PDB file of C-alpha atoms in Angstrom:
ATOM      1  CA  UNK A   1       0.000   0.000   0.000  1.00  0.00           C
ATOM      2  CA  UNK A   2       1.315   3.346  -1.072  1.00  0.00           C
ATOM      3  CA  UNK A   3       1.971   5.443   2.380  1.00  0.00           C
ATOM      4  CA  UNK A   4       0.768   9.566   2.692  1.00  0.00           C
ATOM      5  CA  UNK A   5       2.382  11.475   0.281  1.00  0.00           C
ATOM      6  CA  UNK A   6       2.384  15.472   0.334  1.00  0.00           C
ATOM      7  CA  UNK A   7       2.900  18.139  -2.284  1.00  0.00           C
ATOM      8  CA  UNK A   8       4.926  19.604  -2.847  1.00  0.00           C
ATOM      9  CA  UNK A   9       8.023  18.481  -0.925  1.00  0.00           C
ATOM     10  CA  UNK A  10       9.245  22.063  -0.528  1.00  0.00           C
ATOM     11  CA  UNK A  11       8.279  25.398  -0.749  1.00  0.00           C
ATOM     12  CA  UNK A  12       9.786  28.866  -1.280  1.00  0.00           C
ATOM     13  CA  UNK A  13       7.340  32.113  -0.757  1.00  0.00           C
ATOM     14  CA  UNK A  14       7.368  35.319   0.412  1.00  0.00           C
ATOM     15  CA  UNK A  15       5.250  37.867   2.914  1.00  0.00           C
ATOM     16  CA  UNK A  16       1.394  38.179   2.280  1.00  0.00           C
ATOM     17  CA  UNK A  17       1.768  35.451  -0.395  1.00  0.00           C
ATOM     18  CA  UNK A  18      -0.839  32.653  -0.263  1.00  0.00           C
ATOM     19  CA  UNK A  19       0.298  28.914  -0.298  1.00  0.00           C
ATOM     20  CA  UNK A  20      -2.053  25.561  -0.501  1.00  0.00           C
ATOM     21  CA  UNK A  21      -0.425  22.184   0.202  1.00  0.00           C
ATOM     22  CA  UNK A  22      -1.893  18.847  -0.471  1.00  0.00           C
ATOM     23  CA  UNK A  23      -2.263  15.685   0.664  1.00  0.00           C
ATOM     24  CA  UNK A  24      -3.324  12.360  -0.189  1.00  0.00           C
ATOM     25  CA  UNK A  25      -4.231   9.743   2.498  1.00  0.00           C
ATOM     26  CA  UNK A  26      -3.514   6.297   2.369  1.00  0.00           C
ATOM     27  CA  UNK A  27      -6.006   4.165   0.359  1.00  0.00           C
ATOM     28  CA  UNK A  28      -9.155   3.505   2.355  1.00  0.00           C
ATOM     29  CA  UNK A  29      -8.127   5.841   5.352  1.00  0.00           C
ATOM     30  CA  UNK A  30     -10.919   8.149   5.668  1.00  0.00           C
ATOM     31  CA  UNK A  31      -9.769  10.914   8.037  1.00  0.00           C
ATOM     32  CA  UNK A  32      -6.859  13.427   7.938  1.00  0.00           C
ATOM     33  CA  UNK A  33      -4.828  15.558  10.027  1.00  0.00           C
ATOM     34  CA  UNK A  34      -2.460  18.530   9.424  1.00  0.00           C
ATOM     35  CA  UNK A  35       0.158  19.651  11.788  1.00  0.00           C
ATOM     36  CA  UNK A  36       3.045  22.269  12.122  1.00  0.00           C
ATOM     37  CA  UNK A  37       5.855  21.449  13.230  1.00  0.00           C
ATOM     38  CA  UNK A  38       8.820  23.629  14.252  1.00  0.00           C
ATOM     39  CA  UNK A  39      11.906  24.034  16.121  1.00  0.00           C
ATOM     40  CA  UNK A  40      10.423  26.528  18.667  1.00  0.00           C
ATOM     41  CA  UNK A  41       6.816  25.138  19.208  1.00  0.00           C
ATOM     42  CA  UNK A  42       7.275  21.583  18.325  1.00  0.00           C
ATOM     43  CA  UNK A  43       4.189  20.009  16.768  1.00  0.00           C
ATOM     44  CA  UNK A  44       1.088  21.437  16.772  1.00  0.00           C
ATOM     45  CA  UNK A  45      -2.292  20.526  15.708  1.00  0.00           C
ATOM     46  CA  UNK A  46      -4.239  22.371  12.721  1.00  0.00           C
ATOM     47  CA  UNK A  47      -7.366  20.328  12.034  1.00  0.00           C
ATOM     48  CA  UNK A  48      -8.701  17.264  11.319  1.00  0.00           C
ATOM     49  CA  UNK A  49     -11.113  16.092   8.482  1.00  0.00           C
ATOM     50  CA  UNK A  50     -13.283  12.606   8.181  1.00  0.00           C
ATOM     51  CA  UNK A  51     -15.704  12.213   6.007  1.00  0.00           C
ATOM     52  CA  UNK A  52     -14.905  15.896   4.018  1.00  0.00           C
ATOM     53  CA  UNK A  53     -15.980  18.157   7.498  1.00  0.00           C
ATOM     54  CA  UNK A  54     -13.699  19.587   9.728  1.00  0.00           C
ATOM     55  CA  UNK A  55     -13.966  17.511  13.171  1.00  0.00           C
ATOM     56  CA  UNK A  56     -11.703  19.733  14.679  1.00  0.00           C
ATOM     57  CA  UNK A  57      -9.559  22.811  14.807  1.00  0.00           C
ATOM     58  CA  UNK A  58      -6.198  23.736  16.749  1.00  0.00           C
ATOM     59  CA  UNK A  59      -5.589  27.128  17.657  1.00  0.00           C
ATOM     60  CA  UNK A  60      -4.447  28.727  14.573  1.00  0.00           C
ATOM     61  CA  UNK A  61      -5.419  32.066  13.235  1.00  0.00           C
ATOM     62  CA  UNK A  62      -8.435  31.963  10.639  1.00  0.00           C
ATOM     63  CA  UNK A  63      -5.610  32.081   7.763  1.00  0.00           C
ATOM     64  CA  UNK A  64      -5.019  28.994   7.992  1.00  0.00           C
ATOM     65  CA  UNK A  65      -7.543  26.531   6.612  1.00  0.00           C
ATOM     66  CA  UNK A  66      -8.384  23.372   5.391  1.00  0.00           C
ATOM     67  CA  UNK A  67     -10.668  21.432   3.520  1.00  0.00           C
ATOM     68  CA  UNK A  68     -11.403  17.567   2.534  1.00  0.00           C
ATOM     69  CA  UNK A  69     -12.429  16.259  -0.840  1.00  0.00           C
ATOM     70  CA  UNK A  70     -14.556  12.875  -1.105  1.00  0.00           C
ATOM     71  CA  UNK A  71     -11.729  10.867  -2.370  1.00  0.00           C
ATOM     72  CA  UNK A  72     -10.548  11.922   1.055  1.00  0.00           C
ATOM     73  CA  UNK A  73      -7.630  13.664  -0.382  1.00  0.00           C
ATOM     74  CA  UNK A  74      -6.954  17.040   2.145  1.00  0.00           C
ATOM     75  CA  UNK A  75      -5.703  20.264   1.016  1.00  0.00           C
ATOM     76  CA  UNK A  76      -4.687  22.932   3.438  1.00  0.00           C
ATOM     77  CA  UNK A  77      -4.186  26.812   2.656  1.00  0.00           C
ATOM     78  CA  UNK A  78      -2.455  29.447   4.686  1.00  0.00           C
ATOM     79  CA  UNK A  79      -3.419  33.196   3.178  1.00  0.00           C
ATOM     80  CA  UNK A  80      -1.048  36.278   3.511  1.00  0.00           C
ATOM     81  CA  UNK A  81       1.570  34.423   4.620  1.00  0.00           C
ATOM     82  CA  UNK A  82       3.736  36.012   7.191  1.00  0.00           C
ATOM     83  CA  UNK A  83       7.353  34.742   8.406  1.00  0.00           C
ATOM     84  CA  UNK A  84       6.484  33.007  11.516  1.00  0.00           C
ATOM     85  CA  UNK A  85       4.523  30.302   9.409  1.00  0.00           C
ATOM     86  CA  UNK A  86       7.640  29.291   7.841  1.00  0.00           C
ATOM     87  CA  UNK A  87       7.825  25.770   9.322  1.00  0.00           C
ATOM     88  CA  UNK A  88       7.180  21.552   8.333  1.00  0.00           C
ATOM     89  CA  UNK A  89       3.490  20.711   7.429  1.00  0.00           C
ATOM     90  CA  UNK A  90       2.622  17.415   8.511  1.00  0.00           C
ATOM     91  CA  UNK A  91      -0.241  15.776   6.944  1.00  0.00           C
ATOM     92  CA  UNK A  92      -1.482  12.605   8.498  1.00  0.00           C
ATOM     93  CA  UNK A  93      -4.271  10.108   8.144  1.00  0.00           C
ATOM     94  CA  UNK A  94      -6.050   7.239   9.987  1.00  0.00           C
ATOM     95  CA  UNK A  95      -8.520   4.591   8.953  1.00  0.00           C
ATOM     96  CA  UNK A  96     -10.908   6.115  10.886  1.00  0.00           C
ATOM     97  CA  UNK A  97     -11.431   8.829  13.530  1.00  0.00           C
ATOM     98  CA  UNK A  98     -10.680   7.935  16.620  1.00  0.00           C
ATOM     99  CA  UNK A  99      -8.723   8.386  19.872  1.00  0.00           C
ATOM    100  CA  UNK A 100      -7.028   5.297  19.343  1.00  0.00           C
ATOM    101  CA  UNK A 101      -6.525   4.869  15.805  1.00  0.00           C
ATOM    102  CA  UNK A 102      -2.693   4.887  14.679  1.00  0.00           C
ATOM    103  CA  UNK A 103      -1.797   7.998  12.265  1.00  0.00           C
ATOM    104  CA  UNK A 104       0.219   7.808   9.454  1.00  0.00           C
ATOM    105  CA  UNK A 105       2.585  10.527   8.777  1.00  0.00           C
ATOM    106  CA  UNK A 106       3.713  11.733   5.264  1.00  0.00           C
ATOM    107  CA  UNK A 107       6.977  13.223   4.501  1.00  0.00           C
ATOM    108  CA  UNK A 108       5.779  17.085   5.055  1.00  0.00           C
ATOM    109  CA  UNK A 109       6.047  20.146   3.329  1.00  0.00           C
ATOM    110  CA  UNK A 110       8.721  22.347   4.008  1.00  0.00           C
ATOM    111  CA  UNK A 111       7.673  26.074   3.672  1.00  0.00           C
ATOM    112  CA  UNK A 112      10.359  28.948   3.710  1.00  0.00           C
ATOM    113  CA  UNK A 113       7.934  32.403   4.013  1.00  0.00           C
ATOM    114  CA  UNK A 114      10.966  35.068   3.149  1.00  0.00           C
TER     115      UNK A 114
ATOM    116  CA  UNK B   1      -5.727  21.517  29.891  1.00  0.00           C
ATOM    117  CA  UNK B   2      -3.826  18.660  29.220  1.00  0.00           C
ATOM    118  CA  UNK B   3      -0.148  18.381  28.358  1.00  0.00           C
ATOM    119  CA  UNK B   4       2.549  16.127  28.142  1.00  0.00           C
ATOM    120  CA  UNK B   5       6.230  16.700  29.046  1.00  0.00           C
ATOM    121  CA  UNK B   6       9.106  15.446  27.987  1.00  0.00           C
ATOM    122  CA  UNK B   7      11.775  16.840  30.179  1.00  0.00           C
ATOM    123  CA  UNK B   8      14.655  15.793  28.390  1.00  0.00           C
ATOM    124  CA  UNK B   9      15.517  17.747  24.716  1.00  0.00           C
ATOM    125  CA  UNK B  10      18.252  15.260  23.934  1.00  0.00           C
ATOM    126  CA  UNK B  11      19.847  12.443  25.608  1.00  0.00           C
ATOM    127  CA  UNK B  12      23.463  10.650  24.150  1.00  0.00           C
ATOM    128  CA  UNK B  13      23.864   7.482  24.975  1.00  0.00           C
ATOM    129  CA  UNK B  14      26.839   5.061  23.859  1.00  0.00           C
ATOM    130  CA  UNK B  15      26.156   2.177  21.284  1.00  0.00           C
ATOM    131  CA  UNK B  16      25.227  -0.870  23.330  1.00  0.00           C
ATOM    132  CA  UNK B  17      23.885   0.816  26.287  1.00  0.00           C
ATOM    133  CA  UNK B  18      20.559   0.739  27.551  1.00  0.00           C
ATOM    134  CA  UNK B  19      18.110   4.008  27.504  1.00  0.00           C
ATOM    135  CA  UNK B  20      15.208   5.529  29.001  1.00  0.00           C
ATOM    136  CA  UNK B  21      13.314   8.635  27.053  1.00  0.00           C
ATOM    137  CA  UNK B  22      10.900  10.085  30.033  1.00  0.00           C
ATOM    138  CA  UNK B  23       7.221  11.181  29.537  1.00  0.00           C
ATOM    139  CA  UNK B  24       4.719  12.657  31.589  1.00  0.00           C
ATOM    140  CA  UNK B  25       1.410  13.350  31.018  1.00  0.00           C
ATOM    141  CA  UNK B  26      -1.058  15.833  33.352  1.00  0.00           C
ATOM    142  CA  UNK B  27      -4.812  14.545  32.790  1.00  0.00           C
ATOM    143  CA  UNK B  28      -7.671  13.269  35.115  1.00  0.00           C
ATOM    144  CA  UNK B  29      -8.966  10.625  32.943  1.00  0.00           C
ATOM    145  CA  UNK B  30      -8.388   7.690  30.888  1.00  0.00           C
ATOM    146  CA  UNK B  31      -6.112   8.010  28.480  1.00  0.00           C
ATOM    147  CA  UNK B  32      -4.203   6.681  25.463  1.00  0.00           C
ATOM    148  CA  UNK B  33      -0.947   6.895  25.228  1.00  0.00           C
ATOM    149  CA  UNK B  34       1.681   7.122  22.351  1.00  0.00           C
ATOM    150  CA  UNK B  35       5.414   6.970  21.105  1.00  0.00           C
ATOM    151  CA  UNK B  36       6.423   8.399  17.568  1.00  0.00           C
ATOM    152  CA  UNK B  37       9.619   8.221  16.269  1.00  0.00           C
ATOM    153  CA  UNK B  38      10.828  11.085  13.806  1.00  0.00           C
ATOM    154  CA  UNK B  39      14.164   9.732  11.639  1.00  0.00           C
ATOM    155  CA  UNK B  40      16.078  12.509  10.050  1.00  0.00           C
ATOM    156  CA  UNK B  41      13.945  14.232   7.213  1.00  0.00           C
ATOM    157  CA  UNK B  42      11.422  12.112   7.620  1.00  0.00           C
ATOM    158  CA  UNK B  43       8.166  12.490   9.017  1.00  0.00           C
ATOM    159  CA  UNK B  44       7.176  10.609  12.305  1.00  0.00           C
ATOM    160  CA  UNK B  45       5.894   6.447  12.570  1.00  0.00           C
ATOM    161  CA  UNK B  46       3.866   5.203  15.422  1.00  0.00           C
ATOM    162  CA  UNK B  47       6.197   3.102  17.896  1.00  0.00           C
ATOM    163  CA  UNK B  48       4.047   1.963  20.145  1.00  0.00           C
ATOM    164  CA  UNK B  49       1.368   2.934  21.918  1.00  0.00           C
ATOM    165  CA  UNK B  50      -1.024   1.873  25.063  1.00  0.00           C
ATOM    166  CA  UNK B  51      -4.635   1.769  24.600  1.00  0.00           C
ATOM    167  CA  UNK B  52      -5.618  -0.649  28.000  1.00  0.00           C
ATOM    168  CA  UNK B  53      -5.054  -3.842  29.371  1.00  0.00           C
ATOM    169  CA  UNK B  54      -1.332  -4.280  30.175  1.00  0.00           C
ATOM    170  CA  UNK B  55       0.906  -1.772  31.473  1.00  0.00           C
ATOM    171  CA  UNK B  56       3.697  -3.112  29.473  1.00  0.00           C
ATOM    172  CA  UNK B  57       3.778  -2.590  25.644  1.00  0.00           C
ATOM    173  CA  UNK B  58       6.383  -3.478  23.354  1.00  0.00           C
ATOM    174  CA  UNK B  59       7.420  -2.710  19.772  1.00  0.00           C
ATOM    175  CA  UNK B  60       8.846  -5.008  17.108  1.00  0.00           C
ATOM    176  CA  UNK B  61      12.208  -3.331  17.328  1.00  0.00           C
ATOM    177  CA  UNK B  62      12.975  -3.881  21.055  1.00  0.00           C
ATOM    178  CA  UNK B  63      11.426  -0.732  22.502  1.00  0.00           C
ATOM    179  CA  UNK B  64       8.914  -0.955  25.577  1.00  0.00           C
ATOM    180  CA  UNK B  65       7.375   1.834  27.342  1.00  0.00           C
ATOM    181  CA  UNK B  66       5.385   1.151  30.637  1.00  0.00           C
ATOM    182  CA  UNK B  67       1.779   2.739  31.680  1.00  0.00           C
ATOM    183  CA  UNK B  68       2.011   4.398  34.920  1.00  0.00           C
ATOM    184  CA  UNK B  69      -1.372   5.943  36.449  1.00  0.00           C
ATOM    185  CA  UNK B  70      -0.011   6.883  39.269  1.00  0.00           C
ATOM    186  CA  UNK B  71       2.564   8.628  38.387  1.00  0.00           C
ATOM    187  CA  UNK B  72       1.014   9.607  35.013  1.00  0.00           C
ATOM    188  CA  UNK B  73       4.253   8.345  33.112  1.00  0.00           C
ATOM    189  CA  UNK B  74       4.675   6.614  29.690  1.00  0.00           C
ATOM    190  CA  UNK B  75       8.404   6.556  29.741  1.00  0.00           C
ATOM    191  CA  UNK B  76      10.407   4.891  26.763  1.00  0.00           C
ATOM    192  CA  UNK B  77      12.932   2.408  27.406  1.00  0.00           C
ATOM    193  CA  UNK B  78      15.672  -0.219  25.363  1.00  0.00           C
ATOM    194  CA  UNK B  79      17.870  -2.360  27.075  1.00  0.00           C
ATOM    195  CA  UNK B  80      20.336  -1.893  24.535  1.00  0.00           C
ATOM    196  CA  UNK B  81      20.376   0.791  21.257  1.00  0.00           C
ATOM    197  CA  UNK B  82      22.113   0.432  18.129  1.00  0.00           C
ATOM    198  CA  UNK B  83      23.278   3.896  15.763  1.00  0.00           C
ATOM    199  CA  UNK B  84      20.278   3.319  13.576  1.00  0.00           C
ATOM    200  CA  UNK B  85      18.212   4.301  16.534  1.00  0.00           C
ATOM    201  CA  UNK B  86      19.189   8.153  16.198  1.00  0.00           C
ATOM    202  CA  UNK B  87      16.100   9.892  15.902  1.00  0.00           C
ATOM    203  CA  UNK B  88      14.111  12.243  17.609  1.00  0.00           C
ATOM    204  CA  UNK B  89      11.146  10.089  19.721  1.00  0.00           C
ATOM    205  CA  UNK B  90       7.609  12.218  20.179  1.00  0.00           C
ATOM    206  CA  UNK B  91       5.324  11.096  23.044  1.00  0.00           C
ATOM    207  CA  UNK B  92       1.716  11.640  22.691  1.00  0.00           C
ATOM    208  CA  UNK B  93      -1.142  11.633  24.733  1.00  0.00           C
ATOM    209  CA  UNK B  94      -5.333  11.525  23.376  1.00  0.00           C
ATOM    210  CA  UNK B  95      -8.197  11.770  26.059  1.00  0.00           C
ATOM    211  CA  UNK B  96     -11.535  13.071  26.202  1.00  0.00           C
ATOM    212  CA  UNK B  97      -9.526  16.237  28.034  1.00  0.00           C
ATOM    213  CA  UNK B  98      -8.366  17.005  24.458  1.00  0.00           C
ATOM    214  CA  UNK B  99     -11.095  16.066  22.605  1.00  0.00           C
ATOM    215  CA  UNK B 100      -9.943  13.245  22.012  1.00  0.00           C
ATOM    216  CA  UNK B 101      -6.884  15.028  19.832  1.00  0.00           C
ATOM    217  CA  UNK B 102      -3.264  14.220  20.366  1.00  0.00           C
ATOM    218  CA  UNK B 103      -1.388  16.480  22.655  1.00  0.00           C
ATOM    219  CA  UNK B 104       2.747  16.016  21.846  1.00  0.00           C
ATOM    220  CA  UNK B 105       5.823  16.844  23.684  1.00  0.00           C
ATOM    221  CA  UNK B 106       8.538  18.578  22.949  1.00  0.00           C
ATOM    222  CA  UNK B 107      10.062  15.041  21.351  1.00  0.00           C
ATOM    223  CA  UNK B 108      13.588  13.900  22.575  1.00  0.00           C
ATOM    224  CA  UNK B 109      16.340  13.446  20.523  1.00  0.00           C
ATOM    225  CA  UNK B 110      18.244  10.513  20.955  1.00  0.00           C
ATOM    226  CA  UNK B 111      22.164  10.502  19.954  1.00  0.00           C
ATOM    227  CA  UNK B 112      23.841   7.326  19.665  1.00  0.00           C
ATOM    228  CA  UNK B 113      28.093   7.690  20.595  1.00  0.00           C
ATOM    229  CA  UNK B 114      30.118   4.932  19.064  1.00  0.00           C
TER     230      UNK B 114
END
């Protein structure tokens, strides 16, 4: 089975641009989660999606956002990007969702805001 | 609300030797309990992780990590490591505190010293 793959792998932008990354879950998982991850705050939790709605949100400003297509493929967007977002975006998914269920981490996206 | 601490940002250990990654968790209910492992640009893979039943879990590559309720500890330990265990090792914690989202340390970076 093909594991989570994100795109793209790496990303270059600069202030007050807009970015969307994108995700594809493993075949058959059904829910998704996006996190940041950085150096300073570690990982943190975005949102999750099952079933194409948002299940729920981390404490992120409104410009970042997310949404969930019904081949369960995820894309996030972060509008007028500032340099503080510059960071690795973790995409995960799960068969279902669940407290328990394992997640299944892709490779990320690495954003550079300059 | 609930967090989980991982008090130690890195810990070297020599090849051969055994090693103990430390998690605590604060939350007044059940809980389920995870270990991640992040390998250098990669993104993270479950370890192991405790659901109920026994205290004791184990993974396939000779880590175990022990439930403690009373002193609300999920600490990570191998009797003996080997250099491709360099990595940086997440713990995780999901209850209904968090809505039943995963809260994650700081993660712990192990270095292996020939």
């Amino acid at each position: 089975k093909a594991g989570v793959t994100q795109t793209p792998r790496y990303l270059i932008k600069t202030r007050g641009q807009q970015v969307t990354l994108s995700c594809s879950p493993i075949s058959g998982h059904r829910s998704v989660s996006w996190y940041q991850q950085t150096p300073g705050q570690g990982l943190q939790f975005l949102f999750e999606y099952f079933s194409e709605t948002q299940r729920n949100k981390g404490n992120f400003p409104g410009r970042f956002s997310g949404r969930q297509f019904s081949n369960s493929r995820s894309e996030m967007n972060v509008s007028t990007l500032e340099l503080g977002d510059s960071a690795l975006y973790l995409c995960a998914s799960s068969r279902i969702a669940g407290p328990e269920e394992t997640q299944y981490f892709g490779p990320g996206t690495r954003l550079l805001v300059l | 609300a609930q967090s989980v601490t991982q008090l130690d940002s890195q810990v070297p250990v020599f090849e051969e030797a055994p090693v103990e990654l430390r998690c605590n968790y604060s939350s007044s209910v059940s809980v389920y309990l995870f270990w991640y492992v992040q390998y250098p640009n990669q993104g993270l893979q479950l370890l192991l992780k405790y659901l109920s039943g026994s205290t004791l879990v184990e993974s396939i590559n000779g880590f175990e990590a022990e439930f403690n309720k009373s002193q609300t500890s999920f600490h990570l330990r191998k009797p003996s490591v080997h250099i491709s265990d360099t990595a940086e090792y997440f713990c995780a914690v999901s209850s209904m505190d968090s809505n039943y989202q995963l809260i994650w340390g700081a993660g712990t970076k192990l270095i292996i010293k020939p």
